[in-house]
Amino acid sequence: MLVLKDIIKDYPVGDRQFRALNKVNMELHKGEFVAILGPSGCGKTTTLNIVGGLDRYTSGDLIINGTSTRDFKEKDWDAYRNNSIGFVFQSYNLINHLSVLDNVELGMTLSGVAPKERKERAIKVLKRVGLENQIHKSPTKLSGGEKQRVAIARALLNDPDIILADEPTGALDSSTAHEILNLIKEVGKDKLIIMVTHARMYADEYASRTIELKDGEIVHDTGSTVEADKNEGYEPNKTAMNFWTALKLSFNNLRTKKFRTTITALASSIGIIGVGLVLSISNGFSRQLDEVEQDQLVGLPILIGREEMQIGFDRAGATSYIPEGAEENEIVVYDPDMAVHTNLFTENFLNHLALLNEDVYTNMHFEYGYTPTLITERDGVPEIVELQDLGFSTFIVPEEELGEYYTVKAGTLPQNQYEVVLQMDEWNVVEKEVIEALGYDSTETLYYEDVLGKELYVALNDDLYIEQGGIFLPNYGELETVADNGVTVTIVGLVEATGDTVQYSNGGIKYLYELKTTLLQANAGSTICTTQLNSDTSIFDLTNVTEEQKEMLLSFLGCNTSNPFLIQIYTDSVEHKEAIKNHIAVYNEGKDVDDKIFETDLAEAIGETLGTLITSVSVVLTAFASISLVVSSVMIGVIIYISVLERTKEIGIIRSLGGRKKDISRVFNAESVIIGAFAGLLGIAITFVLTFPINSIAVNYDESLANVAQVNVLHLILLVIASTILTFIGGFIPSRIAAKKDPVEALRVD
Ligand code: ADP
Ligand code: MG
């Protein structure tokens, strides 16, 4: 069934060739027990390896059942070893991290036999060699004779036609050697057994035929004792290891190196932890930001000013301002007016705004540019107040919910338009100008009770302005009377801005919007208003004024109650805010840009700025943390390479059982995948645990940071996948190196 025809085997030694076999010819048949004898180095193992398909002949031919192997491909040889050959080695060559049963099953695992059948078959052959009670043991716990029995069982598993034994008794004492030889002879009755031995005694006792080699040549052959069998051609079944088997092999191997595997995984998890933490902190931040936008910033009104800045035309974002058609060497003229869009508050628009669903907003305030004149008393003497200094303004949050944004330190919140409050910060700090503007000496100590009850007087036009020769002049000479006749407002409370929103506003005197309405009504019919309305000259100096200048004068005096220059719409939820913007968008539909109305959503602008900031910071940090991912990838490569060196013998064993090169790289890829997944899981577990101390440290700095680190499950899953992929890449090259190892060399390693 086997014919060796003029087999020559040359080994390259330096730049010469060493001829290990020189024209070896034999014809071997089923049922023979052939002993190959000869001194050390004569070519016995080489012959066996060539017959077994582990090594390739240089020239000649090996004919199996009449089929020449000259055109055999790698996969044909793999299949041949798996189907037809059972190897038994002097040093047993068992895989120590697999159980006896798994060792025996390996050959069938490679040919893809179902687990149940595999196991049954393995137990059957183990019974045959008398080891049925040891199947779950590790090979390391067995005696030499027992190990060789396991090896014989493994060789028998696929019921091969040929058993090749290379000095199977070389490491055994003589009584065990006899047992093993008896076993080989018994199990190989109807097979071809080729056994290398250097003990003529064993050859004489057990073999049916003896071939003697010397210096790579046959010097004696006792000849065949059996009839030649029929040659029916040869077509072995192909082998393939599935990935689960590779995983199992590598998983068991890693179990024997628990400490090293854990340390490796821990080291390569550091990158994962870094990226994981950056992601969870940025995640926590953006969630917090959303909440702030919901809870706090939503109080900020939507602003529709007469003049709105246009994003993208702003000089601050000048990189995006490239005028169309400008040439490369052209000097671009920038006109700041281009950045400003003028909202036309036409009758049409104001009517449209009036139709806004009342459910979606809490308040709508109109500013007409009225600048009231305020009078205070300093040491009993009336004096004009600088409004700017006083921070005299309306609240920028919904007036119905002032309690949510302000903490009252003394007195109360305003109940009507004649009551105002002084806004301070949490340490009672008030700016010097405010104190001075109120009429106090800022160098003297001031207490709550000094300010509570303090009165301010808003002058009315008819009292303040007196006509003299066609022009109007402020009646500063009789300020006391002006103050007495004016509208009195009283400071009823000292408040601290506690809501995040109002912290953006300045301190000073805050009043209810209603006060403005009251004052506008009181001034609307004043003499100065009607005079100015009907004149084309300024009522202050009789100079000619344009329509625009006249408009400004009327606004300043509080005579304008129809053409607002700022509209503020307050609302209570992000959804309602959207509804308001939609309402404006409906108005804009189909209009020219010049006729459109642009609004500003401060809350969104603040949120967007912070959001962009967080995103860019996270990107930079993630990039840094990713460097350690690359480092771990390289480290995994080194570790897998070390593993390849350690498992070289295993590579040889798998190849001798018919494993393909592909199967070998699969085994090591499996190893890196296991380490990568383990590192990933370890990394995300540590990330999760670390979020707790991070949050508890952060909360000490600011209570709103209580949940600054929040893991996102999707991020975690992606990180495990990333870790697995990166280690797979890291282990790829060493796995290829492993696959390319020469099986004969690999088996020779101790
Ligand atoms: P043995 O009969 O002792 O089993 P081998 O078949 O192992 O002998 O070796 C036959 C000869 O070939 C020896 O001289 C050995 O040194 C040589 N040889 C075996 N393998 C190689 C190799 N890979 N490279 C060079 N020489 C080799
Ligand atoms: Mg040898």
mmCIF file of N, CA and C in Angstrom, residues 258-372:
data_model
loop_
_atom_site.group_PDB
_atom_site.id
_atom_site.type_symbol
_atom_site.label_atom_id
_atom_site.label_comp_id
_atom_site.label_asym_id
_atom_site.label_seq_id
_atom_site.Cartn_x
_atom_site.Cartn_y
_atom_site.Cartn_z
ATOM 1 N N LYS A 258 -2.470 31.590 34.608
ATOM 2 C CA LYS A 258 -3.459 32.554 35.106
ATOM 3 C C LYS A 258 -2.820 33.878 35.459
ATOM 4 N N PHE A 259 -1.720 33.817 36.178
ATOM 5 C CA PHE A 259 -1.096 35.044 36.678
ATOM 6 C C PHE A 259 -0.650 35.922 35.514
ATOM 7 N N ARG A 260 0.094 35.296 34.590
ATOM 8 C CA ARG A 260 0.613 36.084 33.485
ATOM 9 C C ARG A 260 -0.512 36.659 32.634
ATOM 10 N N THR A 261 -1.525 35.826 32.398
ATOM 11 C CA THR A 261 -2.649 36.299 31.589
ATOM 12 C C THR A 261 -3.330 37.488 32.253
ATOM 13 N N THR A 262 -3.528 37.379 33.575
ATOM 14 C CA THR A 262 -4.199 38.464 34.288
ATOM 15 C C THR A 262 -3.384 39.745 34.215
ATOM 16 N N ILE A 263 -2.076 39.620 34.434
ATOM 17 C CA ILE A 263 -1.216 40.807 34.394
ATOM 18 C C ILE A 263 -1.235 41.428 32.997
ATOM 19 N N THR A 264 -1.144 40.573 31.985
ATOM 20 C CA THR A 264 -1.182 41.075 30.607
ATOM 21 C C THR A 264 -2.486 41.809 30.335
ATOM 22 N N ALA A 265 -3.587 41.159 30.713
ATOM 23 C CA ALA A 265 -4.892 41.763 30.471
ATOM 24 C C ALA A 265 -5.015 43.079 31.230
ATOM 25 N N LEU A 266 -4.498 43.083 32.447
ATOM 26 C CA LEU A 266 -4.570 44.289 33.269
ATOM 27 C C LEU A 266 -3.805 45.421 32.587
ATOM 28 N N ALA A 267 -2.599 45.083 32.122
ATOM 29 C CA ALA A 267 -1.771 46.105 31.472
ATOM 30 C C ALA A 267 -2.459 46.637 30.224
ATOM 31 N N SER A 268 -3.031 45.714 29.435
ATOM 32 C CA SER A 268 -3.629 46.228 28.203
ATOM 33 C C SER A 268 -5.002 46.829 28.465
ATOM 34 N N SER A 269 -5.533 46.663 29.673
ATOM 35 C CA SER A 269 -6.827 47.287 29.968
ATOM 36 C C SER A 269 -6.661 48.760 30.327
ATOM 37 N N ILE A 270 -5.416 49.191 30.578
ATOM 38 C CA ILE A 270 -5.208 50.574 31.011
ATOM 39 C C ILE A 270 -5.691 51.564 29.949
ATOM 40 N N GLY A 271 -5.386 51.259 28.698
ATOM 41 C CA GLY A 271 -5.867 52.122 27.625
ATOM 42 C C GLY A 271 -7.385 52.164 27.600
ATOM 43 N N ILE A 272 -7.992 51.001 27.751
ATOM 44 C CA ILE A 272 -9.451 50.908 27.775
ATOM 45 C C ILE A 272 -10.011 51.750 28.916
ATOM 46 N N ILE A 273 -9.371 51.645 30.076
ATOM 47 C CA ILE A 273 -9.831 52.399 31.242
ATOM 48 C C ILE A 273 -9.742 53.897 30.949
ATOM 49 N N GLY A 274 -8.596 54.293 30.362
ATOM 50 C CA GLY A 274 -8.421 55.712 30.028
ATOM 51 C C GLY A 274 -9.527 56.204 29.115
ATOM 52 N N VAL A 275 -9.718 55.502 28.014
ATOM 53 C CA VAL A 275 -10.752 55.918 27.067
ATOM 54 C C VAL A 275 -12.127 55.839 27.727
ATOM 55 N N GLY A 276 -12.342 54.767 28.478
ATOM 56 C CA GLY A 276 -13.632 54.578 29.156
ATOM 57 C C GLY A 276 -13.951 55.725 30.093
ATOM 58 N N LEU A 277 -12.959 56.163 30.853
ATOM 59 C CA LEU A 277 -13.200 57.244 31.813
ATOM 60 C C LEU A 277 -13.471 58.558 31.091
ATOM 61 N N VAL A 278 -12.676 58.836 30.064
ATOM 62 C CA VAL A 278 -12.910 60.073 29.310
ATOM 63 C C VAL A 278 -14.333 60.069 28.754
ATOM 64 N N LEU A 279 -14.724 58.923 28.185
ATOM 65 C CA LEU A 279 -16.062 58.834 27.597
ATOM 66 C C LEU A 279 -17.144 58.997 28.659
ATOM 67 N N SER A 280 -16.936 58.364 29.826
ATOM 68 C CA SER A 280 -18.019 58.452 30.808
ATOM 69 C C SER A 280 -18.089 59.841 31.427
ATOM 70 N N ILE A 281 -16.948 60.512 31.525
ATOM 71 C CA ILE A 281 -17.010 61.871 32.071
ATOM 72 C C ILE A 281 -17.659 62.812 31.056
ATOM 73 N N SER A 282 -17.298 62.655 29.790
ATOM 74 C CA SER A 282 -17.922 63.542 28.804
ATOM 75 C C SER A 282 -19.410 63.224 28.695
ATOM 76 N N ASN A 283 -19.715 61.942 28.835
ATOM 77 C CA ASN A 283 -21.119 61.526 28.834
ATOM 78 C C ASN A 283 -21.867 62.159 30.004
ATOM 79 N N GLY A 284 -21.261 62.077 31.193
ATOM 80 C CA GLY A 284 -21.875 62.650 32.388
ATOM 81 C C GLY A 284 -22.066 64.150 32.228
ATOM 82 N N PHE A 285 -21.046 64.805 31.678
ATOM 83 C CA PHE A 285 -21.108 66.248 31.491
ATOM 84 C C PHE A 285 -22.256 66.635 30.561
ATOM 85 N N SER A 286 -22.339 65.925 29.427
ATOM 86 C CA SER A 286 -23.390 66.349 28.496
ATOM 87 C C SER A 286 -24.774 66.074 29.055
ATOM 88 N N ARG A 287 -24.892 64.987 29.816
ATOM 89 C CA ARG A 287 -26.207 64.730 30.424
ATOM 90 C C ARG A 287 -26.562 65.845 31.411
ATOM 91 N N GLN A 288 -25.538 66.226 32.190
ATOM 92 C CA GLN A 288 -25.734 67.273 33.172
ATOM 93 C C GLN A 288 -26.136 68.568 32.460
ATOM 94 N N LEU A 289 -25.460 68.796 31.336
ATOM 95 C CA LEU A 289 -25.708 70.006 30.567
ATOM 96 C C LEU A 289 -27.142 70.028 30.063
ATOM 97 N N ASP A 290 -27.594 68.865 29.578
ATOM 98 C CA ASP A 290 -28.977 68.781 29.128
ATOM 99 C C ASP A 290 -29.932 69.116 30.248
ATOM 100 N N GLU A 291 -29.599 68.581 31.440
ATOM 101 C CA GLU A 291 -30.464 68.842 32.592
ATOM 102 C C GLU A 291 -30.495 70.321 32.921
ATOM 103 N N VAL A 292 -29.283 70.930 32.904
ATOM 104 C CA VAL A 292 -29.208 72.356 33.211
ATOM 105 C C VAL A 292 -30.047 73.134 32.205
ATOM 106 N N GLU A 293 -29.926 72.730 30.926
ATOM 107 C CA GLU A 293 -30.682 73.429 29.906
ATOM 108 C C GLU A 293 -32.176 73.269 30.169
ATOM 109 N N GLN A 294 -32.554 72.083 30.613
ATOM 110 C CA GLN A 294 -33.970 71.822 30.930
ATOM 111 C C GLN A 294 -34.422 72.624 32.131
ATOM 112 N N ASP A 295 -33.616 72.545 33.206
ATOM 113 C CA ASP A 295 -34.073 73.080 34.484
ATOM 114 C C ASP A 295 -33.824 74.564 34.641
ATOM 115 N N GLN A 296 -32.628 74.976 34.261
ATOM 116 C CA GLN A 296 -32.217 76.318 34.605
ATOM 117 C C GLN A 296 -32.251 77.259 33.413
ATOM 118 N N LEU A 297 -31.587 76.860 32.344
ATOM 119 C CA LEU A 297 -31.454 77.769 31.223
ATOM 120 C C LEU A 297 -32.780 77.994 30.508
ATOM 121 N N VAL A 298 -33.733 77.073 30.738
ATOM 122 C CA VAL A 298 -35.000 77.210 30.057
ATOM 123 C C VAL A 298 -35.685 78.500 30.501
ATOM 124 N N GLY A 299 -35.286 79.011 31.670
ATOM 125 C CA GLY A 299 -35.849 80.274 32.158
ATOM 126 C C GLY A 299 -35.413 81.468 31.334
ATOM 127 N N LEU A 300 -34.286 81.321 30.626
ATOM 128 C CA LEU A 300 -33.828 82.430 29.789
ATOM 129 C C LEU A 300 -34.797 82.615 28.628
ATOM 130 N N PRO A 301 -35.209 83.835 28.374
ATOM 131 C CA PRO A 301 -36.214 84.053 27.331
ATOM 132 C C PRO A 301 -35.628 83.932 25.930
ATOM 133 N N ILE A 302 -36.512 83.733 24.969
ATOM 134 C CA ILE A 302 -36.111 83.851 23.566
ATOM 135 C C ILE A 302 -36.105 85.339 23.259
ATOM 136 N N LEU A 303 -35.019 85.810 22.674
ATOM 137 C CA LEU A 303 -34.885 87.243 22.407
ATOM 138 C C LEU A 303 -35.088 87.511 20.921
ATOM 139 N N ILE A 304 -35.927 88.504 20.629
ATOM 140 C CA ILE A 304 -36.041 88.954 19.248
ATOM 141 C C ILE A 304 -35.746 90.444 19.271
ATOM 142 N N GLY A 305 -34.493 90.776 18.923
ATOM 143 C CA GLY A 305 -34.088 92.177 18.959
ATOM 144 C C GLY A 305 -34.325 92.826 17.612
ATOM 145 N N ARG A 306 -34.365 94.148 17.618
ATOM 146 C CA ARG A 306 -34.522 94.824 16.336
ATOM 147 C C ARG A 306 -33.298 94.517 15.467
ATOM 148 N N GLU A 307 -32.160 94.362 16.147
ATOM 149 C CA GLU A 307 -30.955 93.988 15.415
ATOM 150 C C GLU A 307 -30.407 92.688 15.992
ATOM 151 N N GLU A 308 -30.240 91.697 15.133
ATOM 152 C CA GLU A 308 -29.737 90.398 15.588
ATOM 153 C C GLU A 308 -28.438 90.085 14.859
ATOM 154 N N MET A 309 -27.468 89.568 15.618
ATOM 155 C CA MET A 309 -26.220 89.159 14.981
ATOM 156 C C MET A 309 -26.486 87.902 14.160
ATOM 157 N N GLN A 310 -25.848 87.827 12.997
ATOM 158 C CA GLN A 310 -26.012 86.637 12.167
ATOM 159 C C GLN A 310 -24.817 85.731 12.346
ATOM 160 N N ILE A 311 -25.096 84.540 12.817
ATOM 161 C CA ILE A 311 -24.002 83.577 12.990
ATOM 162 C C ILE A 311 -23.356 83.330 11.629
ATOM 163 N N GLY A 312 -22.019 83.225 11.638
ATOM 164 C CA GLY A 312 -21.331 82.923 10.384
ATOM 165 C C GLY A 312 -20.816 84.192 9.720
ATOM 166 N N PHE A 313 -21.444 85.332 10.016
ATOM 167 C CA PHE A 313 -20.954 86.586 9.460
ATOM 168 C C PHE A 313 -20.162 87.352 10.511
ATOM 169 N N ASP A 314 -20.211 86.786 11.710
ATOM 170 C CA ASP A 314 -19.534 87.403 12.832
ATOM 171 C C ASP A 314 -18.028 87.395 12.568
ATOM 172 N N ARG A 315 -17.355 88.486 12.918
ATOM 173 C CA ARG A 315 -15.904 88.555 12.723
ATOM 174 C C ARG A 315 -15.205 87.490 13.571
ATOM 175 N N ALA A 316 -15.825 87.179 14.734
ATOM 176 C CA ALA A 316 -15.231 86.194 15.636
ATOM 177 C C ALA A 316 -15.112 84.842 14.945
ATOM 178 N N GLY A 317 -16.037 84.559 14.099
ATOM 179 C CA GLY A 317 -15.987 83.286 13.368
ATOM 180 C C GLY A 317 -15.521 83.542 11.955
ATOM 181 N N ALA A 318 -14.521 84.430 11.811
ATOM 182 C CA ALA A 318 -14.130 84.951 10.516
ATOM 183 C C ALA A 318 -13.661 83.878 9.541
ATOM 184 N N THR A 319 -13.172 82.757 10.048
ATOM 185 C CA THR A 319 -12.679 81.719 9.146
ATOM 186 C C THR A 319 -13.774 81.249 8.200
ATOM 187 N N SER A 320 -15.008 81.368 8.665
ATOM 188 C CA SER A 320 -16.100 80.895 7.829
ATOM 189 C C SER A 320 -16.593 82.022 6.906
ATOM 190 N N TYR A 321 -16.032 83.214 7.080
ATOM 191 C CA TYR A 321 -16.493 84.332 6.265
ATOM 192 C C TYR A 321 -15.611 84.495 5.043
ATOM 193 N N ILE A 322 -15.940 83.769 4.004
ATOM 194 C CA ILE A 322 -15.192 83.910 2.759
ATOM 195 C C ILE A 322 -16.198 84.352 1.706
ATOM 196 N N PRO A 323 -16.078 85.592 1.276
ATOM 197 C CA PRO A 323 -17.077 86.104 0.331
ATOM 198 C C PRO A 323 -17.004 85.343 -0.984
ATOM 199 N N GLU A 324 -18.146 85.137 -1.565
ATOM 200 C CA GLU A 324 -18.211 84.377 -2.803
ATOM 201 C C GLU A 324 -17.478 85.115 -3.918
ATOM 202 N N GLY A 325 -16.719 84.372 -4.704
ATOM 203 C CA GLY A 325 -16.074 84.951 -5.870
ATOM 204 C C GLY A 325 -14.839 85.775 -5.583
ATOM 205 N N ALA A 326 -14.399 85.825 -4.308
ATOM 206 C CA ALA A 326 -13.209 86.606 -3.997
ATOM 207 C C ALA A 326 -11.983 85.881 -4.530
ATOM 208 N N GLU A 327 -11.033 86.635 -5.095
ATOM 209 C CA GLU A 327 -9.820 86.005 -5.611
ATOM 210 C C GLU A 327 -8.795 85.836 -4.504
ATOM 211 N N GLU A 328 -7.813 85.007 -4.777
ATOM 212 C CA GLU A 328 -6.848 84.678 -3.737
ATOM 213 C C GLU A 328 -6.040 85.881 -3.283
ATOM 214 N N ASN A 329 -5.695 86.762 -4.240
ATOM 215 C CA ASN A 329 -4.878 87.920 -3.882
ATOM 216 C C ASN A 329 -5.719 89.184 -3.690
ATOM 217 N N GLU A 330 -7.010 88.972 -3.471
ATOM 218 C CA GLU A 330 -7.895 90.110 -3.306
ATOM 219 C C GLU A 330 -7.986 90.500 -1.832
ATOM 220 N N ILE A 331 -8.008 91.797 -1.570
ATOM 221 C CA ILE A 331 -8.181 92.253 -0.180
ATOM 222 C C ILE A 331 -9.677 92.361 0.079
ATOM 223 N N VAL A 332 -10.115 91.608 1.082
ATOM 224 C CA VAL A 332 -11.547 91.521 1.350
ATOM 225 C C VAL A 332 -11.963 92.624 2.319
ATOM 226 N N VAL A 333 -12.970 93.359 1.921
ATOM 227 C CA VAL A 333 -13.479 94.418 2.796
ATOM 228 C C VAL A 333 -14.542 93.832 3.708
ATOM 229 N N TYR A 334 -14.372 94.063 4.999
ATOM 230 C CA TYR A 334 -15.357 93.542 5.940
ATOM 231 C C TYR A 334 -16.252 94.668 6.436
ATOM 232 N N ASP A 335 -17.516 94.465 6.277
ATOM 233 C CA ASP A 335 -18.483 95.439 6.751
ATOM 234 C C ASP A 335 -19.259 94.822 7.903
ATOM 235 N N PRO A 336 -19.051 95.342 9.112
ATOM 236 C CA PRO A 336 -19.704 94.739 10.278
ATOM 237 C C PRO A 336 -21.229 94.724 10.145
ATOM 238 N N ASP A 337 -21.764 95.660 9.362
ATOM 239 C CA ASP A 337 -23.213 95.681 9.183
ATOM 240 C C ASP A 337 -23.727 94.392 8.565
ATOM 241 N N MET A 338 -22.854 93.725 7.809
ATOM 242 C CA MET A 338 -23.266 92.481 7.179
ATOM 243 C C MET A 338 -23.609 91.420 8.219
ATOM 244 N N ALA A 339 -22.989 91.569 9.395
ATOM 245 C CA ALA A 339 -23.225 90.582 10.443
ATOM 246 C C ALA A 339 -24.537 90.842 11.166
ATOM 247 N N VAL A 340 -25.101 92.005 10.895
ATOM 248 C CA VAL A 340 -26.312 92.370 11.633
ATOM 249 C C VAL A 340 -27.530 92.226 10.728
ATOM 250 N N HIS A 341 -28.500 91.534 11.260
ATOM 251 C CA HIS A 341 -29.758 91.441 10.528
ATOM 252 C C HIS A 341 -30.767 92.332 11.234
ATOM 253 N N THR A 342 -31.434 93.169 10.484
ATOM 254 C CA THR A 342 -32.437 94.039 11.097
ATOM 255 C C THR A 342 -33.803 93.372 10.997
ATOM 256 N N ASN A 343 -34.355 93.105 12.161
ATOM 257 C CA ASN A 343 -35.697 92.523 12.200
ATOM 258 C C ASN A 343 -36.722 93.633 12.002
ATOM 259 N N LEU A 344 -37.610 93.456 11.043
ATOM 260 C CA LEU A 344 -38.654 94.452 10.823
ATOM 261 C C LEU A 344 -39.891 94.033 11.604
ATOM 262 N N PHE A 345 -40.134 94.791 12.708
ATOM 263 C CA PHE A 345 -41.307 94.460 13.528
ATOM 264 C C PHE A 345 -42.531 95.114 12.922
ATOM 265 N N THR A 346 -42.960 94.557 11.804
ATOM 266 C CA THR A 346 -44.115 95.133 11.123
ATOM 267 C C THR A 346 -45.385 94.799 11.887
ATOM 268 N N GLU A 347 -46.417 95.484 11.565
ATOM 269 C CA GLU A 347 -47.752 95.241 12.090
ATOM 270 C C GLU A 347 -48.087 93.750 11.912
ATOM 271 N N ASN A 348 -47.748 93.291 10.709
ATOM 272 C CA ASN A 348 -47.993 91.907 10.347
ATOM 273 C C ASN A 348 -47.346 90.936 11.325
ATOM 274 N N PHE A 349 -46.069 91.233 11.608
ATOM 275 C CA PHE A 349 -45.347 90.345 12.513
ATOM 276 C C PHE A 349 -45.916 90.416 13.922
ATOM 277 N N LEU A 350 -46.166 91.619 14.403
ATOM 278 C CA LEU A 350 -46.696 91.752 15.762
ATOM 279 C C LEU A 350 -48.047 91.063 15.886
ATOM 280 N N ASN A 351 -48.825 91.137 14.816
ATOM 281 C CA ASN A 351 -50.110 90.437 14.836
ATOM 282 C C ASN A 351 -49.906 88.929 14.868
ATOM 283 N N HIS A 352 -48.914 88.488 14.073
ATOM 284 C CA HIS A 352 -48.612 87.049 14.044
ATOM 285 C C HIS A 352 -48.171 86.582 15.428
ATOM 286 N N LEU A 353 -47.349 87.400 16.076
ATOM 287 C CA LEU A 353 -46.843 87.056 17.405
ATOM 288 C C LEU A 353 -47.987 86.989 18.412
ATOM 289 N N ALA A 354 -48.944 87.853 18.229
ATOM 290 C CA ALA A 354 -50.086 87.885 19.149
ATOM 291 C C ALA A 354 -50.890 86.592 19.049
ATOM 292 N N LEU A 355 -50.734 85.896 17.920
ATOM 293 C CA LEU A 355 -51.487 84.650 17.730
ATOM 294 C C LEU A 355 -50.802 83.444 18.374
ATOM 295 N N LEU A 356 -49.599 83.692 18.935
ATOM 296 C CA LEU A 356 -48.857 82.580 19.542
ATOM 297 C C LEU A 356 -49.691 81.936 20.650
ATOM 298 N N ASN A 357 -49.777 80.615 20.593
ATOM 299 C CA ASN A 357 -50.542 79.848 21.584
ATOM 300 C C ASN A 357 -50.129 80.218 23.006
ATOM 301 N N GLU A 358 -51.084 80.648 23.791
ATOM 302 C CA GLU A 358 -50.752 81.130 25.134
ATOM 303 C C GLU A 358 -50.207 80.029 26.045
ATOM 304 N N ASP A 359 -50.454 78.781 25.669
ATOM 305 C CA ASP A 359 -49.981 77.677 26.519
ATOM 306 C C ASP A 359 -48.467 77.505 26.451
ATOM 307 N N VAL A 360 -47.842 78.004 25.370
ATOM 308 C CA VAL A 360 -46.425 77.717 25.201
ATOM 309 C C VAL A 360 -45.519 78.795 25.797
ATOM 310 N N TYR A 361 -46.074 79.892 26.264
ATOM 311 C CA TYR A 361 -45.209 80.886 26.904
ATOM 312 C C TYR A 361 -45.826 81.404 28.189
ATOM 313 N N THR A 362 -44.980 81.862 29.087
ATOM 314 C CA THR A 362 -45.483 82.368 30.354
ATOM 315 C C THR A 362 -45.598 83.886 30.326
ATOM 316 N N ASN A 363 -44.666 84.536 29.647
ATOM 317 C CA ASN A 363 -44.680 85.998 29.563
ATOM 318 C C ASN A 363 -44.094 86.463 28.258
ATOM 319 N N MET A 364 -44.604 87.607 27.775
ATOM 320 C CA MET A 364 -43.999 88.215 26.594
ATOM 321 C C MET A 364 -43.759 89.677 26.938
ATOM 322 N N HIS A 365 -42.498 90.032 26.958
ATOM 323 C CA HIS A 365 -42.162 91.415 27.322
ATOM 324 C C HIS A 365 -41.711 92.196 26.105
ATOM 325 N N PHE A 366 -42.187 93.436 26.009
ATOM 326 C CA PHE A 366 -41.764 94.309 24.904
ATOM 327 C C PHE A 366 -40.928 95.443 25.466
ATOM 328 N N GLU A 367 -39.771 95.643 24.901
ATOM 329 C CA GLU A 367 -38.926 96.770 25.296
ATOM 330 C C GLU A 367 -39.028 97.816 24.201
ATOM 331 N N TYR A 368 -39.285 99.084 24.652
ATOM 332 C CA TYR A 368 -39.433 100.133 23.640
ATOM 333 C C TYR A 368 -38.280 101.129 23.694
ATOM 334 N N GLY A 369 -37.269 100.821 24.494
ATOM 335 C CA GLY A 369 -36.111 101.713 24.548
ATOM 336 C C GLY A 369 -36.304 102.886 25.514
ATOM 337 N N TYR A 370 -37.320 102.772 26.358
ATOM 338 C CA TYR A 370 -37.575 103.838 27.331
ATOM 339 C C TYR A 370 -36.499 103.815 28.418
ATOM 340 N N THR A 371 -35.912 104.998 28.685
ATOM 341 C CA THR A 371 -34.918 105.110 29.734
ATOM 342 C C THR A 371 -35.459 106.029 30.821
ATOM 343 N N PRO A 372 -35.990 105.419 31.891
ATOM 344 C CA PRO A 372 -36.592 106.273 32.929
ATOM 345 C C PRO A 372 -35.540 107.114 33.645
#
